[in-house]
CSV table of C-alpha atoms in Angstrom, one decimal:
chain,number,residue,atom,x,y,z
A,1,UNK,CA,3.6,23.5,-30.4
A,2,UNK,CA,4.7,27.1,-31.8
A,3,UNK,CA,7.0,29.6,-29.6
A,4,UNK,CA,7.1,33.3,-29.6
A,5,UNK,CA,8.7,35.7,-28.1
A,6,UNK,CA,7.1,37.7,-25.6
A,7,UNK,CA,8.4,41.6,-24.7
A,8,UNK,CA,10.9,40.3,-22.3
A,9,UNK,CA,12.7,38.4,-24.9
A,10,UNK,CA,11.8,35.0,-23.4
A,11,UNK,CA,10.1,32.5,-25.6
A,12,UNK,CA,6.9,31.5,-24.7
A,13,UNK,CA,4.8,28.0,-25.8
A,14,UNK,CA,1.4,28.9,-27.8
A,15,UNK,CA,-1.6,26.2,-27.5
A,16,UNK,CA,-2.0,24.2,-31.5
A,17,UNK,CA,-4.1,25.9,-33.7
A,18,UNK,CA,-6.7,23.1,-33.8
A,19,UNK,CA,-7.4,22.6,-30.1
A,20,UNK,CA,-7.0,20.1,-27.7
A,21,UNK,CA,-6.9,16.2,-28.9
A,22,UNK,CA,-11.0,15.9,-28.2
A,23,UNK,CA,-11.3,19.0,-30.2
A,24,UNK,CA,-9.8,17.8,-33.0
A,25,UNK,CA,-11.8,14.6,-33.4
A,26,UNK,CA,-14.0,14.6,-36.2
A,27,UNK,CA,-17.8,14.6,-34.9
A,28,UNK,CA,-17.1,16.9,-32.2
A,29,UNK,CA,-14.8,19.4,-34.5
A,30,UNK,CA,-18.2,19.5,-36.3
A,31,UNK,CA,-20.4,20.1,-33.2
A,32,UNK,CA,-18.1,22.9,-32.1
A,33,UNK,CA,-18.3,24.7,-35.7
A,34,UNK,CA,-21.9,24.5,-35.7
A,35,UNK,CA,-24.6,26.9,-34.6
A,36,UNK,CA,-28.1,27.1,-33.7
A,37,UNK,CA,-30.4,24.7,-35.6
A,38,UNK,CA,-27.5,22.8,-37.2
A,39,UNK,CA,-26.5,22.7,-33.8
A,40,UNK,CA,-29.9,21.0,-32.5
A,41,UNK,CA,-30.1,18.6,-35.2
A,42,UNK,CA,-26.5,17.4,-34.6
A,43,UNK,CA,-27.2,16.7,-30.9
A,44,UNK,CA,-30.2,15.2,-31.4
A,45,UNK,CA,-29.0,13.1,-33.9
A,46,UNK,CA,-26.2,12.1,-31.9
A,47,UNK,CA,-28.2,11.3,-28.9
A,48,UNK,CA,-30.5,9.1,-31.0
A,49,UNK,CA,-27.6,7.2,-32.2
A,50,UNK,CA,-25.6,7.1,-29.3
A,51,UNK,CA,-29.2,5.1,-27.5
A,52,UNK,CA,-29.2,2.7,-30.3
A,53,UNK,CA,-25.5,1.3,-29.8
A,54,UNK,CA,-25.7,1.8,-26.2
A,55,UNK,CA,-28.9,-0.5,-26.4
A,56,UNK,CA,-27.2,-3.0,-28.7
A,57,UNK,CA,-24.2,-3.3,-26.8
A,58,UNK,CA,-25.9,-3.8,-23.3
A,59,UNK,CA,-28.8,-5.8,-24.6
A,60,UNK,CA,-28.4,-9.0,-22.8
A,61,UNK,CA,-28.8,-7.2,-19.7
A,62,UNK,CA,-31.7,-4.4,-21.1
A,63,UNK,CA,-34.1,-7.2,-22.2
A,64,UNK,CA,-35.9,-9.1,-19.8
A,65,UNK,CA,-36.4,-12.3,-22.0
A,66,UNK,CA,-34.6,-14.0,-24.7
A,67,UNK,CA,-35.6,-13.2,-28.4
A,68,UNK,CA,-37.1,-16.7,-28.9
A,69,UNK,CA,-38.1,-17.1,-25.5
A,70,UNK,CA,-42.0,-18.6,-25.3
A,71,UNK,CA,-42.3,-19.3,-21.4
A,72,UNK,CA,-40.6,-18.7,-18.3
A,73,UNK,CA,-41.3,-20.4,-14.8
A,74,UNK,CA,-45.1,-19.1,-14.4
A,75,UNK,CA,-45.6,-20.7,-18.0
A,76,UNK,CA,-46.5,-19.6,-21.5
A,77,UNK,CA,-46.6,-15.9,-22.2
A,78,UNK,CA,-49.5,-16.4,-24.1
A,79,UNK,CA,-50.1,-14.7,-28.0
A,80,UNK,CA,-50.9,-11.1,-28.2
A,81,UNK,CA,-51.4,-10.0,-24.2
A,82,UNK,CA,-51.7,-6.4,-23.8
A,83,UNK,CA,-49.2,-4.1,-22.1
A,84,UNK,CA,-48.7,-5.2,-18.3
A,85,UNK,CA,-46.4,-5.4,-15.6
A,86,UNK,CA,-44.9,-8.7,-16.7
A,87,UNK,CA,-44.8,-7.4,-20.5
A,88,UNK,CA,-44.4,-3.9,-20.4
A,89,UNK,CA,-44.9,-3.7,-24.7
A,90,UNK,CA,-47.4,-6.9,-24.5
A,91,UNK,CA,-47.0,-9.8,-26.4
A,92,UNK,CA,-46.5,-10.7,-30.3
A,93,UNK,CA,-48.7,-13.2,-32.2
A,94,UNK,CA,-46.2,-15.2,-31.9
A,95,UNK,CA,-45.8,-15.5,-28.0
A,96,UNK,CA,-42.8,-13.5,-28.0
A,97,UNK,CA,-42.1,-10.6,-25.6
A,98,UNK,CA,-42.2,-7.3,-27.5
A,99,UNK,CA,-40.2,-5.1,-25.7
A,100,UNK,CA,-37.4,-8.2,-25.9
A,101,UNK,CA,-37.4,-8.6,-29.2
A,102,UNK,CA,-37.0,-4.5,-29.9
A,103,UNK,CA,-34.0,-4.8,-27.6
A,104,UNK,CA,-32.7,-7.5,-29.4
A,105,UNK,CA,-33.3,-6.2,-32.7
A,106,UNK,CA,-30.9,-3.5,-32.2
A,107,UNK,CA,-28.2,-6.1,-32.0
A,108,UNK,CA,-29.1,-7.1,-35.6
A,109,UNK,CA,-28.9,-3.9,-37.2
A,110,UNK,CA,-25.9,-3.1,-35.8
A,111,UNK,CA,-24.3,-6.0,-37.1
A,112,UNK,CA,-25.9,-5.7,-40.8
A,113,UNK,CA,-24.7,-1.9,-40.9
A,114,UNK,CA,-20.9,-2.5,-39.9
A,115,UNK,CA,-20.6,-5.7,-42.0
A,116,UNK,CA,-22.5,-4.1,-45.3
A,117,UNK,CA,-20.5,-0.3,-44.8
A,118,UNK,CA,-17.2,-1.8,-43.7
A,119,UNK,CA,-16.8,-4.1,-46.6
A,120,UNK,CA,-18.2,-1.6,-49.5
A,121,UNK,CA,-16.0,1.2,-48.2
A,122,UNK,CA,-12.5,-1.2,-48.3
A,123,UNK,CA,-13.8,-2.2,-51.7
A,124,UNK,CA,-14.9,0.9,-53.1
A,125,UNK,CA,-11.7,2.6,-51.8
A,126,UNK,CA,-9.5,-0.1,-53.3
A,127,UNK,CA,-11.7,0.3,-56.9
A,128,UNK,CA,-11.6,4.0,-56.8
A,129,UNK,CA,-7.8,4.5,-56.1
A,130,UNK,CA,-6.8,2.1,-59.0
A,131,UNK,CA,-9.4,3.5,-61.1
A,132,UNK,CA,-8.9,7.0,-60.9
A,133,UNK,CA,-4.5,6.5,-60.8
A,134,UNK,CA,-3.9,4.2,-63.6
A,135,UNK,CA,-7.0,5.6,-65.6
A,136,UNK,CA,-7.1,4.2,-69.4
A,137,UNK,CA,-9.4,0.9,-70.3
A,138,UNK,CA,-9.7,-0.2,-66.7
A,139,UNK,CA,-11.5,3.2,-65.9
A,140,UNK,CA,-13.8,2.9,-68.6
A,141,UNK,CA,-14.8,-0.3,-67.7
A,142,UNK,CA,-15.2,-0.1,-64.1
A,143,UNK,CA,-17.2,3.0,-64.3
A,144,UNK,CA,-19.7,1.4,-66.5
A,145,UNK,CA,-19.9,-1.5,-64.2
A,146,UNK,CA,-20.7,0.9,-61.6
A,147,UNK,CA,-22.8,2.8,-63.1
A,148,UNK,CA,-25.0,-0.2,-63.8
A,149,UNK,CA,-24.8,-1.4,-60.6
A,150,UNK,CA,-26.0,2.2,-58.8
A,151,UNK,CA,-28.8,2.0,-61.1
A,152,UNK,CA,-29.7,-1.4,-59.7
A,153,UNK,CA,-32.8,-1.7,-57.2
A,154,UNK,CA,-31.1,-2.3,-53.9
A,155,UNK,CA,-34.2,-4.0,-52.2
A,156,UNK,CA,-34.7,-6.0,-55.6
A,157,UNK,CA,-31.1,-7.2,-55.6
A,158,UNK,CA,-31.5,-8.2,-51.5
A,159,UNK,CA,-34.4,-10.6,-52.2
A,160,UNK,CA,-32.6,-12.1,-55.0
A,161,UNK,CA,-29.0,-12.5,-53.0
A,162,UNK,CA,-31.3,-13.2,-49.6
A,163,UNK,CA,-33.0,-16.4,-51.7
A,164,UNK,CA,-29.6,-17.5,-53.5
A,165,UNK,CA,-27.7,-17.4,-50.2
A,166,UNK,CA,-30.1,-19.0,-47.9
A,167,UNK,CA,-33.2,-20.1,-49.8
A,168,UNK,CA,-34.9,-17.0,-47.7
A,169,UNK,CA,-35.0,-18.6,-44.7
A,170,UNK,CA,-32.3,-18.0,-43.1
A,171,UNK,CA,-30.3,-18.2,-39.7
A,172,UNK,CA,-28.8,-15.3,-38.1
A,173,UNK,CA,-25.1,-15.1,-39.6
A,174,UNK,CA,-26.8,-16.4,-42.8
A,175,UNK,CA,-29.5,-13.3,-42.8
A,176,UNK,CA,-26.6,-10.5,-41.8
A,177,UNK,CA,-24.6,-11.6,-44.9
A,178,UNK,CA,-27.5,-12.0,-47.6
A,179,UNK,CA,-28.5,-8.9,-46.2
A,180,UNK,CA,-25.2,-7.1,-45.8
A,181,UNK,CA,-23.6,-8.5,-49.4
A,182,UNK,CA,-26.9,-7.1,-51.2
A,183,UNK,CA,-25.9,-3.6,-49.6
A,184,UNK,CA,-22.3,-3.9,-50.1
A,185,UNK,CA,-22.9,-4.4,-53.9
A,186,UNK,CA,-25.2,-1.2,-53.9
A,187,UNK,CA,-23.0,0.8,-51.4
A,188,UNK,CA,-19.7,0.2,-53.6
A,189,UNK,CA,-20.3,2.5,-56.4
A,190,UNK,CA,-21.2,5.6,-54.3
A,191,UNK,CA,-17.4,5.3,-52.6
A,192,UNK,CA,-16.0,4.2,-56.2
A,193,UNK,CA,-17.4,7.3,-57.4
A,194,UNK,CA,-16.1,10.0,-54.5
A,195,UNK,CA,-12.5,7.8,-54.3
A,196,UNK,CA,-12.3,8.4,-57.8
A,197,UNK,CA,-13.0,11.9,-58.4
A,198,UNK,CA,-10.9,13.0,-56.2
A,199,UNK,CA,-8.1,10.3,-57.0
A,200,UNK,CA,-8.1,12.1,-60.4
A,201,UNK,CA,-8.2,15.7,-58.6
A,202,UNK,CA,-5.0,14.4,-56.2
A,203,UNK,CA,-2.9,12.7,-58.9
A,204,UNK,CA,-2.3,15.9,-60.8
A,205,UNK,CA,-1.0,18.0,-56.9
A,206,UNK,CA,2.9,18.9,-57.0
A,207,UNK,CA,3.6,16.7,-54.4
A,208,UNK,CA,2.2,13.6,-56.1
A,209,UNK,CA,4.0,15.1,-59.3
A,210,UNK,CA,7.3,15.5,-57.1
A,211,UNK,CA,7.1,11.9,-55.6
A,212,UNK,CA,7.1,10.3,-59.1
A,213,UNK,CA,10.1,12.2,-59.8
A,214,UNK,CA,12.0,10.9,-56.5
A,215,UNK,CA,11.1,7.5,-58.0
A,216,UNK,CA,8.2,6.5,-55.6
A,217,UNK,CA,6.5,3.4,-56.6
A,218,UNK,CA,2.5,3.7,-57.7
A,219,UNK,CA,1.3,1.4,-54.8
A,220,UNK,CA,3.5,3.8,-52.5
A,221,UNK,CA,2.0,7.2,-53.7
A,222,UNK,CA,-1.9,5.5,-54.4
A,223,UNK,CA,-1.7,4.3,-50.7
A,224,UNK,CA,0.6,7.0,-48.8
A,225,UNK,CA,0.1,10.6,-50.7
A,226,UNK,CA,-3.2,10.1,-52.4
A,227,UNK,CA,-5.7,8.0,-49.9
A,228,UNK,CA,-4.7,10.1,-46.6
A,229,UNK,CA,-6.1,13.2,-48.9
A,230,UNK,CA,-9.2,11.5,-50.9
A,231,UNK,CA,-11.3,9.9,-47.9
A,232,UNK,CA,-12.5,12.9,-46.3
A,233,UNK,CA,-15.8,12.7,-47.2
A,234,UNK,CA,-16.2,9.2,-46.3
A,235,UNK,CA,-17.5,9.7,-42.7
A,236,UNK,CA,-20.5,11.5,-44.4
A,237,UNK,CA,-21.2,8.7,-46.8
A,238,UNK,CA,-20.9,6.2,-43.7
A,239,UNK,CA,-23.8,7.4,-42.1
A,240,UNK,CA,-25.9,8.0,-45.0
A,241,UNK,CA,-25.8,4.9,-46.3
A,242,UNK,CA,-26.2,3.3,-42.3
A,243,UNK,CA,-29.5,4.4,-42.5
A,244,UNK,CA,-30.0,3.0,-46.1
A,245,UNK,CA,-28.6,-0.3,-44.9
A,246,UNK,CA,-31.4,-0.3,-41.8
A,247,UNK,CA,-34.3,0.1,-44.1
A,248,UNK,CA,-32.9,-2.4,-46.4
A,249,UNK,CA,-32.7,-5.1,-43.7
A,250,UNK,CA,-36.3,-4.2,-42.4
A,251,UNK,CA,-37.7,-4.1,-46.1
A,252,UNK,CA,-36.3,-7.9,-46.2
A,253,UNK,CA,-37.5,-9.1,-43.2
A,254,UNK,CA,-41.1,-7.1,-44.3
A,255,UNK,CA,-41.2,-9.2,-47.0
A,256,UNK,CA,-40.6,-12.5,-45.7
A,257,UNK,CA,-37.0,-12.6,-46.8
A,258,UNK,CA,-34.9,-12.2,-43.7
A,259,UNK,CA,-33.7,-13.5,-40.2
A,260,UNK,CA,-36.2,-16.2,-38.9
A,261,UNK,CA,-37.1,-15.3,-35.4
A,262,UNK,CA,-35.3,-18.3,-33.8
A,263,UNK,CA,-32.6,-17.4,-35.1
A,264,UNK,CA,-32.3,-13.4,-34.4
A,265,UNK,CA,-35.0,-10.6,-33.6
A,266,UNK,CA,-35.5,-8.5,-36.4
A,267,UNK,CA,-37.7,-5.3,-36.6
A,268,UNK,CA,-39.0,-5.6,-40.3
A,269,UNK,CA,-40.3,-9.8,-39.6
A,270,UNK,CA,-41.8,-8.4,-36.2
A,271,UNK,CA,-44.1,-5.4,-38.5
A,272,UNK,CA,-45.0,-8.3,-41.2
A,273,UNK,CA,-46.2,-10.5,-38.2
A,274,UNK,CA,-48.0,-7.6,-36.9
A,275,UNK,CA,-50.1,-6.6,-39.9
A,276,UNK,CA,-53.3,-8.8,-39.0
A,277,UNK,CA,-53.0,-7.2,-35.3
A,278,UNK,CA,-53.7,-3.9,-36.5
A,279,UNK,CA,-56.8,-4.1,-38.1
A,280,UNK,CA,-58.3,-5.8,-35.0
A,281,UNK,CA,-57.4,-3.1,-32.6
A,282,UNK,CA,-53.9,-5.3,-31.5
A,283,UNK,CA,-52.0,-1.5,-31.4
A,284,UNK,CA,-48.7,-2.8,-29.8
A,285,UNK,CA,-47.2,-5.4,-31.7
A,286,UNK,CA,-46.9,-3.3,-34.8
A,287,UNK,CA,-46.0,0.3,-32.6
A,288,UNK,CA,-43.1,-0.3,-30.9
A,289,UNK,CA,-41.0,-2.4,-33.6
A,290,UNK,CA,-42.1,0.7,-36.1
A,291,UNK,CA,-40.9,3.5,-33.8
A,292,UNK,CA,-37.4,1.1,-33.4
A,293,UNK,CA,-36.9,2.0,-37.2
A,294,UNK,CA,-37.9,5.0,-37.7
A,295,UNK,CA,-35.7,6.8,-34.3
A,296,UNK,CA,-32.6,4.4,-35.7
A,297,UNK,CA,-33.1,5.8,-39.0
A,298,UNK,CA,-33.8,9.5,-37.5
A,299,UNK,CA,-30.8,9.6,-35.5
A,300,UNK,CA,-28.5,8.3,-38.1
A,301,UNK,CA,-29.8,10.6,-40.9
A,302,UNK,CA,-29.5,13.5,-38.7
A,303,UNK,CA,-26.0,13.1,-38.1
A,304,UNK,CA,-25.0,12.4,-41.4
A,305,UNK,CA,-27.2,15.6,-43.0
A,306,UNK,CA,-25.8,17.7,-40.4
A,307,UNK,CA,-21.8,16.3,-41.2
A,308,UNK,CA,-22.9,17.2,-44.4
A,309,UNK,CA,-23.8,20.7,-44.3
A,310,UNK,CA,-20.9,21.6,-42.0
A,311,UNK,CA,-18.6,20.2,-45.0
A,312,UNK,CA,-20.0,22.6,-47.5
A,313,UNK,CA,-18.0,25.8,-47.6
A,314,UNK,CA,-20.8,27.5,-48.9
A,315,UNK,CA,-23.0,27.1,-45.6
A,316,UNK,CA,-20.1,28.0,-43.1
A,317,UNK,CA,-19.6,31.1,-45.3
A,318,UNK,CA,-22.9,32.3,-45.0
A,319,UNK,CA,-23.0,31.7,-40.9
A,320,UNK,CA,-20.2,33.4,-40.6
A,321,UNK,CA,-21.8,36.3,-42.7
A,322,UNK,CA,-25.0,35.9,-40.7
A,323,UNK,CA,-22.9,36.1,-37.1
A,324,UNK,CA,-21.2,39.0,-38.1
A,325,UNK,CA,-24.0,41.0,-38.9
A,326,UNK,CA,-25.9,40.0,-35.8
A,327,UNK,CA,-22.9,41.3,-34.2
A,328,UNK,CA,-23.4,44.4,-35.6
A,329,UNK,CA,-26.6,44.7,-35.1
A,330,UNK,CA,-26.3,44.1,-31.7
A,331,UNK,CA,-23.5,46.4,-30.9
A,332,UNK,CA,-25.2,49.3,-32.9
A,333,UNK,CA,-27.8,48.8,-30.9
A,334,UNK,CA,-26.1,49.2,-27.5
A,335,UNK,CA,-24.6,52.4,-29.1
A,336,UNK,CA,-27.8,54.0,-29.5
A,337,UNK,CA,-29.4,53.1,-26.1
A,338,UNK,CA,-26.2,54.5,-24.1
A,339,UNK,CA,-26.5,57.8,-22.5
A,340,UNK,CA,-24.9,60.8,-24.3
A,341,UNK,CA,-22.1,61.7,-21.8
A,342,UNK,CA,-20.9,64.5,-23.4
A,343,UNK,CA,-24.2,66.4,-23.5
A,344,UNK,CA,-24.5,65.7,-19.7
A,345,UNK,CA,-21.1,67.0,-19.1
A,346,UNK,CA,-21.5,70.4,-20.8
A,347,UNK,CA,-24.9,70.6,-18.7
């Protein structure tokens, strides 16, 4: 808080420069900075992503049946039943309720995203800090390894690791860790590159040199001074990688290397089993899982792309110039439309 003397000579307290606590939160701060179409994209992405997370959190309450349930008190569901009051999205070729499978699939997707992206963030940050700060032969070796892994196709790596870990037929956590591990290995070089570049830039700053002069140890400088200023762009990479993690999981399931239907619901697996239905005119078994994948990826991507645009100072400068030009044009138009009171007074 800052103080200022008013004309009476008494100090008064000024509000913080960055606004309230809610205004300083990462996403809300960018939401206040956005304007026009950019704000619309960010709001739409946040709404879709929030709905995706809420459905995952309350899946047991929303889904009328279990993800592997084939019958109820009235008997078996039946295979490929059209949408009705009992099954609002119909049933699959295996006799599962489509609506319940779509709802339970959100939980599987969220678990894979969290495990994969969180693991890759921690490992990538650690390697980037050590490589950028220490340098030398260790830095050169890590750069070569990172470039080699980054060039490897992520889906192919996911298939190989899925077979190695679970033989291609996995349980819930086996399938989640198989997909998450493959995604983690591919995403680590992205976080490593960003943190390494920022670390190399920050370690030449005067406050880092001052900390060295005062005798601070290398780990203290890395984690106390460098890390805090090197992770500002991570939320943007996190959102963009989350959508890619979801697509990788769906690709594994679609190719038949995903999670067994009796272990968990997974949208890619349901799409794979619905391929033959589409040619027979049975549209509901493929439409809803595919729509869930598209909406989830779209929401996360809209948030990530909007945050990426708002983080670019050149785009912010263009918006400010455009806003000033619009204001000036409006003011000039209003002044031209105002009546000439001087002429009226003379007459």
